[in-house]
């Protein structure tokens, strides 16, 4: 019985997580246990277990006496996180460009090829999880030549913290005219050319473009759904 409940909670967790990333469940939207239990055909305790797991990943917020909500867009949090990422990731990338060996170059090229071969949108029009996985692998490959595991770990933890913002940059902020593939190609070219200044500048612009689209949503005063 306990295993069945855990399996159901896992399925509900995965479904709600996907709806958050796809923007179907919007920033700040209230997540009512009764409604979700009815929709997924499970008990409220199963839904609560799934939402608690999502709250541990900072995708859902649990407030006393108010239940659960999708995490909200915070301009202050977004600005601090983006600033930290630009500083740290640019530093780590610079070191990779200087210190990376032929194995690093090969991993960057392979990761970029995989990313370019993976469609960002599925046949049903939703964002492709495989593309996001390839995207993360490409960025990690760029940083892995730095020669300092502690710096790399800090950079990757900041990327993890920004996951929901990256996922929301298209469905929530509607930044659909961006040439992301071109940005990635330019990043790879600068890194392989050992041009640390250009690579760092391109990365900073790449990170800030994602944040800029979401800043516009916050500045427009989008209110959480009731």
Tab-separated table of N, CA, C and O in Angstrom, residues 105-218:
chain	number	residue	atom	x	y	z
A	105	UNK	N	37.788	20.246	-25.212
A	105	UNK	CA	37.305	20.705	-26.514
A	105	UNK	C	36.346	19.685	-27.132
A	105	UNK	O	35.288	20.052	-27.668
A	106	UNK	N	36.717	18.407	-27.050
A	106	UNK	CA	35.890	17.354	-27.636
A	106	UNK	C	34.525	17.280	-26.967
A	106	UNK	O	33.502	17.088	-27.642
A	107	UNK	N	34.509	17.425	-25.636
A	107	UNK	CA	33.247	17.375	-24.914
A	107	UNK	C	32.344	18.556	-25.267
A	107	UNK	O	31.121	18.414	-25.383
A	108	UNK	N	32.952	19.723	-25.437
A	108	UNK	CA	32.175	20.918	-25.815
A	108	UNK	C	31.554	20.719	-27.195
A	108	UNK	O	30.361	20.988	-27.407
A	109	UNK	N	32.359	20.257	-28.151
A	109	UNK	CA	31.864	20.048	-29.512
A	109	UNK	C	30.756	18.996	-29.529
A	109	UNK	O	29.717	19.167	-30.179
A	110	UNK	N	30.963	17.892	-28.795
A	110	UNK	CA	29.964	16.820	-28.759
A	110	UNK	C	28.662	17.304	-28.126
A	110	UNK	O	27.567	16.993	-28.611
A	111	UNK	N	28.786	18.063	-27.038
A	111	UNK	CA	27.589	18.565	-26.355
A	111	UNK	C	26.832	19.551	-27.232
A	111	UNK	O	25.596	19.559	-27.262
A	112	UNK	N	27.580	20.383	-27.969
A	112	UNK	CA	26.929	21.330	-28.869
A	112	UNK	C	26.241	20.605	-30.019
A	112	UNK	O	25.119	20.974	-30.430
A	113	UNK	N	26.861	19.577	-30.536
A	113	UNK	CA	26.248	18.801	-31.618
A	113	UNK	C	24.951	18.152	-31.139
A	113	UNK	O	23.937	18.170	-31.850
A	114	UNK	N	24.972	17.592	-29.944
A	114	UNK	CA	23.768	16.959	-29.380
A	114	UNK	C	22.670	17.987	-29.183
A	114	UNK	O	21.494	17.731	-29.459
A	115	UNK	N	23.040	19.157	-28.696
A	115	UNK	CA	22.063	20.220	-28.484
A	115	UNK	C	21.450	20.663	-29.803
A	115	UNK	O	20.225	20.825	-29.908
A	116	UNK	N	22.287	20.844	-30.824
A	116	UNK	CA	21.783	21.290	-32.115
A	116	UNK	C	20.886	20.270	-32.790
A	116	UNK	O	20.017	20.631	-33.594
A	117	UNK	N	21.085	18.991	-32.449
A	117	UNK	CA	20.304	17.927	-33.064
A	117	UNK	C	19.006	17.635	-32.307
A	117	UNK	O	18.223	16.787	-32.743
A	118	UNK	N	18.792	18.326	-31.202
A	118	UNK	CA	17.606	18.089	-30.375
A	118	UNK	C	16.621	19.236	-30.532
A	118	UNK	O	16.964	20.385	-30.239
A	119	UNK	N	15.417	18.981	-31.003
A	119	UNK	CA	14.439	20.066	-31.183
A	119	UNK	C	14.012	20.647	-29.844
A	119	UNK	O	13.760	19.904	-28.895
A	120	UNK	N	13.917	21.971	-29.739
A	120	UNK	CA	13.513	22.598	-28.473
A	120	UNK	C	12.031	22.432	-28.157
A	120	UNK	O	11.620	22.567	-27.008
A	121	UNK	N	11.238	22.119	-29.185
A	121	UNK	CA	9.793	21.985	-29.001
A	121	UNK	C	9.348	20.614	-29.489
A	121	UNK	O	9.807	20.129	-30.526
A	122	UNK	N	8.448	19.983	-28.729
A	122	UNK	CA	7.927	18.679	-29.110
A	122	UNK	C	6.861	18.813	-30.199
A	122	UNK	O	6.440	19.918	-30.531
A	123	UNK	N	6.426	17.690	-30.728
A	123	UNK	CA	5.414	17.690	-31.785
A	123	UNK	C	4.099	18.306	-31.315
A	123	UNK	O	3.348	18.864	-32.124
A	124	UNK	N	3.830	18.233	-29.998
A	124	UNK	CA	2.588	18.795	-29.468
A	124	UNK	C	2.703	20.285	-29.140
A	124	UNK	O	1.779	20.885	-28.605
A	125	UNK	N	3.854	20.886	-29.454
A	125	UNK	CA	4.041	22.317	-29.237
A	125	UNK	C	4.588	22.694	-27.886
A	125	UNK	O	4.860	23.879	-27.632
A	126	UNK	N	4.778	21.724	-27.001
A	126	UNK	CA	5.311	22.000	-25.670
A	126	UNK	C	6.832	21.945	-25.680
A	126	UNK	O	7.453	21.381	-26.587
A	127	UNK	N	7.442	22.547	-24.663
A	127	UNK	CA	8.890	22.537	-24.557
A	127	UNK	C	9.403	21.108	-24.393
A	127	UNK	O	8.779	20.282	-23.729
A	128	UNK	N	10.546	20.831	-25.004
A	128	UNK	CA	11.117	19.494	-25.011
A	128	UNK	C	12.101	19.322	-23.857
A	128	UNK	O	13.137	19.991	-23.816
A	129	UNK	N	11.797	18.401	-22.936
A	129	UNK	CA	12.689	18.148	-21.804
A	129	UNK	C	14.059	17.671	-22.265
A	129	UNK	O	15.080	17.968	-21.631
A	130	UNK	N	14.096	16.920	-23.364
A	130	UNK	CA	15.384	16.433	-23.879
A	130	UNK	C	16.269	17.607	-24.312
A	130	UNK	O	17.491	17.561	-24.163
A	131	UNK	N	15.646	18.662	-24.861
A	131	UNK	CA	16.422	19.832	-25.259
A	131	UNK	C	17.017	20.505	-24.031
A	131	UNK	O	18.187	20.915	-24.036
A	132	UNK	N	16.231	20.626	-22.973
A	132	UNK	CA	16.755	21.258	-21.765
A	132	UNK	C	17.889	20.444	-21.158
A	132	UNK	O	18.861	21.015	-20.647
A	133	UNK	N	17.794	19.129	-21.213
A	133	UNK	CA	18.877	18.284	-20.714
A	133	UNK	C	20.135	18.493	-21.551
A	133	UNK	O	21.255	18.612	-21.015
A	134	UNK	N	19.973	18.557	-22.877
A	134	UNK	CA	21.123	18.794	-23.757
A	134	UNK	C	21.685	20.190	-23.544
A	134	UNK	O	22.912	20.401	-23.606
A	135	UNK	N	20.810	21.150	-23.286
A	135	UNK	CA	21.227	22.529	-23.024
A	135	UNK	C	22.090	22.601	-21.767
A	135	UNK	O	23.150	23.242	-21.756
A	136	UNK	N	21.648	21.918	-20.701
A	136	UNK	CA	22.427	21.925	-19.464
A	136	UNK	C	23.766	21.238	-19.652
A	136	UNK	O	24.786	21.676	-19.118
A	137	UNK	N	23.768	20.159	-20.425
A	137	UNK	CA	25.020	19.448	-20.651
A	137	UNK	C	26.015	20.321	-21.416
A	137	UNK	O	27.211	20.321	-21.133
A	138	UNK	N	25.532	21.095	-22.397
A	138	UNK	CA	26.406	21.977	-23.162
A	138	UNK	C	27.049	23.023	-22.259
A	138	UNK	O	28.263	23.240	-22.305
A	139	UNK	N	26.240	23.665	-21.425
A	139	UNK	CA	26.783	24.692	-20.546
A	139	UNK	C	27.742	24.096	-19.520
A	139	UNK	O	28.769	24.704	-19.184
A	140	UNK	N	27.426	22.916	-19.027
A	140	UNK	CA	28.333	22.274	-18.083
A	140	UNK	C	29.651	21.917	-18.763
A	140	UNK	O	30.725	22.097	-18.188
A	141	UNK	N	29.568	21.429	-19.993
A	141	UNK	CA	30.783	21.076	-20.729
A	141	UNK	C	31.687	22.292	-20.907
A	141	UNK	O	32.919	22.193	-20.789
A	142	UNK	N	31.102	23.447	-21.192
A	142	UNK	CA	31.894	24.670	-21.332
A	142	UNK	C	32.687	24.981	-20.066
A	142	UNK	O	33.818	25.470	-20.118
A	143	UNK	N	32.090	24.690	-18.910
A	143	UNK	CA	32.692	25.070	-17.634
A	143	UNK	C	33.643	24.008	-17.076
A	143	UNK	O	34.456	24.312	-16.198
A	144	UNK	N	33.542	22.791	-17.583
A	144	UNK	CA	34.270	21.674	-16.970
A	144	UNK	C	35.777	21.715	-17.187
A	144	UNK	O	36.511	20.971	-16.534
A	145	UNK	N	36.253	22.588	-18.055
A	145	UNK	CA	37.696	22.656	-18.269
A	145	UNK	C	38.418	23.583	-17.318
A	145	UNK	O	39.622	23.811	-17.455
A	146	UNK	N	37.715	24.103	-16.324
A	146	UNK	CA	38.296	25.140	-15.456
A	146	UNK	C	39.401	24.628	-14.546
A	146	UNK	O	40.227	25.407	-14.078
A	147	UNK	N	39.391	23.321	-14.250
A	147	UNK	CA	40.438	22.773	-13.397
A	147	UNK	C	40.247	23.017	-11.916
A	147	UNK	O	41.188	22.841	-11.128
A	148	UNK	N	39.049	23.422	-11.514
A	148	UNK	CA	38.771	23.675	-10.102
A	148	UNK	C	37.359	23.156	-9.798
A	148	UNK	O	36.364	23.781	-10.149
A	149	UNK	N	37.298	21.998	-9.133
A	149	UNK	CA	36.011	21.354	-8.875
A	149	UNK	C	35.114	22.182	-7.966
A	149	UNK	O	33.886	22.145	-8.086
A	150	UNK	N	35.703	22.929	-7.054
A	150	UNK	CA	34.891	23.736	-6.137
A	150	UNK	C	34.211	24.890	-6.883
A	150	UNK	O	33.036	25.175	-6.665
A	151	UNK	N	34.961	25.560	-7.733
A	151	UNK	CA	34.365	26.636	-8.531
A	151	UNK	C	33.276	26.085	-9.452
A	151	UNK	O	32.215	26.697	-9.619
A	152	UNK	N	33.546	24.929	-10.048
A	152	UNK	CA	32.567	24.314	-10.935
A	152	UNK	C	31.291	23.970	-10.167
A	152	UNK	O	30.180	24.200	-10.659
A	153	UNK	N	31.430	23.460	-8.953
A	153	UNK	CA	30.269	23.095	-8.138
A	153	UNK	C	29.434	24.323	-7.789
A	153	UNK	O	28.194	24.274	-7.802
A	154	UNK	N	30.095	25.430	-7.481
A	154	UNK	CA	29.365	26.671	-7.179
A	154	UNK	C	28.589	27.141	-8.405
A	154	UNK	O	27.413	27.505	-8.317
A	155	UNK	N	29.247	27.111	-9.559
A	155	UNK	CA	28.587	27.541	-10.793
A	155	UNK	C	27.382	26.671	-11.108
A	155	UNK	O	26.311	27.169	-11.478
A	156	UNK	N	27.513	25.361	-10.930
A	156	UNK	CA	26.414	24.457	-11.250
A	156	UNK	C	25.278	24.581	-10.234
A	156	UNK	O	24.106	24.426	-10.590
A	157	UNK	N	25.596	24.886	-8.984
A	157	UNK	CA	24.528	25.070	-7.994
A	157	UNK	C	23.714	26.316	-8.305
A	157	UNK	O	22.490	26.340	-8.114
A	158	UNK	N	24.363	27.346	-8.815
A	158	UNK	CA	23.643	28.550	-9.221
A	158	UNK	C	22.764	28.275	-10.441
A	158	UNK	O	21.643	28.786	-10.544
A	159	UNK	N	23.266	27.453	-11.349
A	159	UNK	CA	22.450	27.069	-12.497
A	159	UNK	C	21.224	26.279	-12.045
A	159	UNK	O	20.121	26.479	-12.558
A	160	UNK	N	21.407	25.398	-11.092
A	160	UNK	CA	20.269	24.636	-10.563
A	160	UNK	C	19.224	25.570	-9.957
A	160	UNK	O	18.022	25.376	-10.144
A	161	UNK	N	19.687	26.580	-9.231
A	161	UNK	CA	18.770	27.518	-8.586
A	161	UNK	C	17.964	28.321	-9.608
A	161	UNK	O	16.860	28.787	-9.316
A	162	UNK	N	18.513	28.471	-10.801
A	162	UNK	CA	17.849	29.277	-11.833
A	162	UNK	C	17.039	28.433	-12.807
A	162	UNK	O	16.522	28.963	-13.796
A	163	UNK	N	16.883	27.142	-12.533
A	163	UNK	CA	16.204	26.250	-13.473
A	163	UNK	C	14.812	26.746	-13.846
A	163	UNK	O	14.454	26.806	-15.030
A	164	UNK	N	14.011	27.091	-12.838
A	164	UNK	CA	12.634	27.483	-13.128
A	164	UNK	C	12.584	28.772	-13.953
A	164	UNK	O	11.727	28.938	-14.823
A	165	UNK	N	13.521	29.695	-13.708
A	165	UNK	CA	13.552	30.927	-14.495
A	165	UNK	C	13.892	30.623	-15.952
A	165	UNK	O	13.312	31.210	-16.871
A	166	UNK	N	14.837	29.726	-16.177
A	166	UNK	CA	15.185	29.367	-17.550
A	166	UNK	C	14.000	28.708	-18.249
A	166	UNK	O	13.715	28.991	-19.413
A	167	UNK	N	13.328	27.826	-17.538
A	167	UNK	CA	12.191	27.140	-18.142
A	167	UNK	C	11.041	28.092	-18.434
A	167	UNK	O	10.284	27.890	-19.372
A	168	UNK	N	10.905	29.145	-17.638
A	168	UNK	CA	9.813	30.090	-17.817
A	168	UNK	C	10.121	31.183	-18.834
A	168	UNK	O	9.242	31.959	-19.190
A	169	UNK	N	11.358	31.267	-19.303
A	169	UNK	CA	11.729	32.391	-20.166
A	169	UNK	C	10.960	32.400	-21.483
A	169	UNK	O	10.790	33.454	-22.100
A	170	UNK	N	10.475	31.245	-21.927
A	170	UNK	CA	9.678	31.198	-23.155
A	170	UNK	C	8.179	31.177	-22.873
A	170	UNK	O	7.450	32.064	-23.312
A	171	UNK	N	7.651	30.184	-22.095
A	171	UNK	CA	6.190	30.124	-21.935
A	171	UNK	C	5.600	31.253	-21.113
A	171	UNK	O	4.467	31.657	-21.342
A	172	UNK	N	6.347	31.788	-20.145
A	172	UNK	CA	5.825	32.858	-19.302
A	172	UNK	C	6.216	34.226	-19.839
A	172	UNK	O	5.402	35.149	-19.916
A	173	UNK	N	7.484	34.374	-20.235
A	173	UNK	CA	7.956	35.673	-20.718
A	173	UNK	C	7.777	35.842	-22.226
A	173	UNK	O	7.944	36.937	-22.751
A	174	UNK	N	7.465	34.751	-22.937
A	174	UNK	CA	7.151	34.808	-24.371
A	174	UNK	C	8.311	35.379	-25.203
A	174	UNK	O	8.094	36.126	-26.146
A	175	UNK	N	9.543	34.985	-24.862
A	175	UNK	CA	10.708	35.450	-25.619
A	175	UNK	C	10.931	34.497	-26.795
A	175	UNK	O	11.834	33.662	-26.789
A	176	UNK	N	10.085	34.620	-27.819
A	176	UNK	CA	10.062	33.639	-28.902
A	176	UNK	C	10.914	34.049	-30.108
A	176	UNK	O	11.115	33.251	-31.021
A	177	UNK	N	11.423	35.279	-30.132
A	177	UNK	CA	12.194	35.744	-31.290
A	177	UNK	C	13.700	35.552	-31.097
A	177	UNK	O	14.486	35.874	-31.985
A	178	UNK	N	14.084	35.015	-29.995
A	178	UNK	CA	15.500	34.891	-29.651
A	178	UNK	C	16.184	33.800	-30.480
A	178	UNK	O	15.636	32.712	-30.682
A	179	UNK	N	17.401	34.068	-30.925
A	179	UNK	CA	18.192	33.077	-31.652
A	179	UNK	C	19.108	32.360	-30.661
A	179	UNK	O	20.311	32.621	-30.594
A	180	UNK	N	18.533	31.444	-29.911
A	180	UNK	CA	19.293	30.740	-28.882
A	180	UNK	C	20.380	29.874	-29.517
A	180	UNK	O	21.502	29.800	-29.013
A	181	UNK	N	20.050	29.219	-30.629
A	181	UNK	CA	21.042	28.368	-31.304
A	181	UNK	C	22.247	29.184	-31.744
A	181	UNK	O	23.398	28.742	-31.620
A	182	UNK	N	22.000	30.392	-32.237
A	182	UNK	CA	23.103	31.263	-32.641
A	182	UNK	C	23.965	31.670	-31.466
A	182	UNK	O	25.195	31.764	-31.574
A	183	UNK	N	23.327	31.932	-30.328
A	183	UNK	CA	24.078	32.292	-29.120
A	183	UNK	C	24.975	31.138	-28.683
A	183	UNK	O	26.132	31.339	-28.304
A	184	UNK	N	24.445	29.925	-28.723
A	184	UNK	CA	25.241	28.765	-28.317
A	184	UNK	C	26.403	28.526	-29.278
A	184	UNK	O	27.515	28.203	-28.856
A	185	UNK	N	26.150	28.698	-30.568
A	185	UNK	CA	27.218	28.492	-31.556
A	185	UNK	C	28.339	29.512	-31.350
A	185	UNK	O	29.528	29.174	-31.407
A	186	UNK	N	27.957	30.768	-31.096
A	186	UNK	CA	28.956	31.814	-30.885
A	186	UNK	C	29.769	31.538	-29.620
A	186	UNK	O	30.985	31.765	-29.583
A	187	UNK	N	29.099	31.048	-28.598
A	187	UNK	CA	29.794	30.696	-27.357
A	187	UNK	C	30.829	29.602	-27.608
A	187	UNK	O	31.973	29.696	-27.152
A	188	UNK	N	30.428	28.559	-28.305
A	188	UNK	CA	31.355	27.470	-28.591
A	188	UNK	C	32.530	27.967	-29.430
A	188	UNK	O	33.696	27.649	-29.133
A	189	UNK	N	32.239	28.739	-30.447
A	189	UNK	CA	33.307	29.223	-31.331
A	189	UNK	C	34.327	30.060	-30.562
A	189	UNK	O	35.543	29.911	-30.750
A	190	UNK	N	33.848	30.941	-29.691
A	190	UNK	CA	34.765	31.783	-28.920
A	190	UNK	C	35.592	30.950	-27.955
A	190	UNK	O	36.795	31.187	-27.776
A	191	UNK	N	34.947	29.956	-27.343
A	191	UNK	CA	35.668	29.106	-26.394
A	191	UNK	C	36.758	28.306	-27.101
A	191	UNK	O	37.906	28.244	-26.637
A	192	UNK	N	36.430	27.708	-28.236
A	192	UNK	CA	37.405	26.889	-28.956
A	192	UNK	C	38.509	27.732	-29.590
A	192	UNK	O	39.624	27.252	-29.799
A	193	UNK	N	38.195	29.005	-29.850
A	193	UNK	CA	39.218	29.917	-30.383
A	193	UNK	C	40.114	30.454	-29.269
A	193	UNK	O	41.040	31.231	-29.534
A	194	UNK	N	39.831	30.043	-28.044
A	194	UNK	CA	40.584	30.481	-26.863
A	194	UNK	C	40.516	31.986	-26.666
A	194	UNK	O	41.476	32.615	-26.204
A	195	UNK	N	39.370	32.555	-26.987
A	195	UNK	CA	39.125	33.992	-26.809
A	195	UNK	C	38.308	34.164	-25.531
A	195	UNK	O	37.073	34.216	-25.567
A	196	UNK	N	38.995	34.266	-24.392
A	196	UNK	CA	38.328	34.297	-23.095
A	196	UNK	C	37.445	35.530	-22.925
A	196	UNK	O	36.350	35.446	-22.352
A	197	UNK	N	37.918	36.676	-23.406
A	197	UNK	CA	37.139	37.912	-23.250
A	197	UNK	C	35.811	37.826	-24.009
A	197	UNK	O	34.756	38.169	-23.472
A	198	UNK	N	35.877	37.379	-25.252
A	198	UNK	CA	34.652	37.271	-26.045
A	198	UNK	C	33.717	36.210	-25.473
A	198	UNK	O	32.502	36.417	-25.383
A	199	UNK	N	34.273	35.080	-25.083
A	199	UNK	CA	33.449	34.011	-24.515
A	199	UNK	C	32.723	34.485	-23.260
A	199	UNK	O	31.526	34.230	-23.086
A	200	UNK	N	33.438	35.178	-22.383
A	200	UNK	CA	32.828	35.669	-21.144
A	200	UNK	C	31.747	36.704	-21.440
A	200	UNK	O	30.681	36.712	-20.804
A	201	UNK	N	31.996	37.581	-22.397
A	201	UNK	CA	31.011	38.607	-22.754
A	201	UNK	C	29.762	37.975	-23.358
A	201	UNK	O	28.632	38.389	-23.058
A	202	UNK	N	29.957	36.987	-24.208
A	202	UNK	CA	28.813	36.301	-24.818
A	202	UNK	C	28.001	35.554	-23.771
A	202	UNK	O	26.764	35.544	-23.825
A	203	UNK	N	28.677	34.921	-22.827
A	203	UNK	CA	27.963	34.205	-21.769
A	203	UNK	C	27.157	35.168	-20.914
A	203	UNK	O	26.000	34.895	-20.574
A	204	UNK	N	27.743	36.306	-20.559
A	204	UNK	CA	27.030	37.300	-19.747
A	204	UNK	C	25.772	37.769	-20.465
A	204	UNK	O	24.696	37.884	-19.872
A	205	UNK	N	25.895	38.037	-21.767
A	205	UNK	CA	24.739	38.484	-22.544
A	205	UNK	C	23.698	37.380	-22.653
A	205	UNK	O	22.484	37.636	-22.600
A	206	UNK	N	24.142	36.147	-22.781
A	206	UNK	CA	23.265	34.981	-22.879
A	206	UNK	C	22.437	34.827	-21.604
A	206	UNK	O	21.218	34.625	-21.655
A	207	UNK	N	23.104	34.942	-20.460
A	207	UNK	CA	22.403	34.813	-19.179
A	207	UNK	C	21.450	35.978	-18.947
A	207	UNK	O	20.327	35.795	-18.453
A	208	UNK	N	21.888	37.173	-19.301
A	208	UNK	CA	21.057	38.350	-19.037
A	208	UNK	C	19.843	38.401	-19.958
A	208	UNK	O	18.794	38.930	-19.574
A	209	UNK	N	19.946	37.831	-21.161
A	209	UNK	CA	18.803	37.831	-22.083
A	209	UNK	C	17.659	37.024	-21.479
A	209	UNK	O	16.490	37.415	-21.567
A	210	UNK	N	17.985	35.897	-20.858
A	210	UNK	CA	16.961	35.083	-20.208
A	210	UNK	C	16.301	35.862	-19.080
A	210	UNK	O	15.080	35.872	-18.941
A	211	UNK	N	17.118	36.527	-18.278
A	211	UNK	CA	16.583	37.293	-17.154
A	211	UNK	C	15.774	38.494	-17.625
A	211	UNK	O	14.743	38.836	-17.033
A	212	UNK	N	16.218	39.139	-18.708
A	212	UNK	CA	15.557	40.349	-19.185
A	212	UNK	C	14.111	40.087	-19.582
A	212	UNK	O	13.217	40.894	-19.314
A	213	UNK	N	13.872	38.957	-20.233
A	213	UNK	CA	12.513	38.635	-20.650
A	213	UNK	C	11.605	38.481	-19.434
A	213	UNK	O	10.456	38.928	-19.434
A	214	UNK	N	12.129	37.882	-18.386
A	214	UNK	CA	11.328	37.685	-17.180
A	214	UNK	C	11.189	38.966	-16.374
A	214	UNK	O	10.170	39.189	-15.728
A	215	UNK	N	12.204	39.832	-16.424
A	215	UNK	CA	12.081	41.124	-15.744
A	215	UNK	C	10.890	41.898	-16.283
A	215	UNK	O	10.182	42.573	-15.542
A	216	UNK	N	10.683	41.823	-17.587
A	216	UNK	CA	9.567	42.541	-18.201
A	216	UNK	C	8.234	42.059	-17.647
A	216	UNK	O	7.308	42.831	-17.438
A	217	UNK	N	8.129	40.754	-17.405
A	217	UNK	CA	6.900	40.198	-16.843
A	217	UNK	C	6.680	40.713	-15.434
A	217	UNK	O	5.571	41.119	-15.063
A	218	UNK	N	7.745	40.746	-14.625
A	218	UNK	CA	7.631	41.229	-13.255
A	218	UNK	C	7.287	42.711	-13.237
A	218	UNK	O	6.421	43.165	-12.495
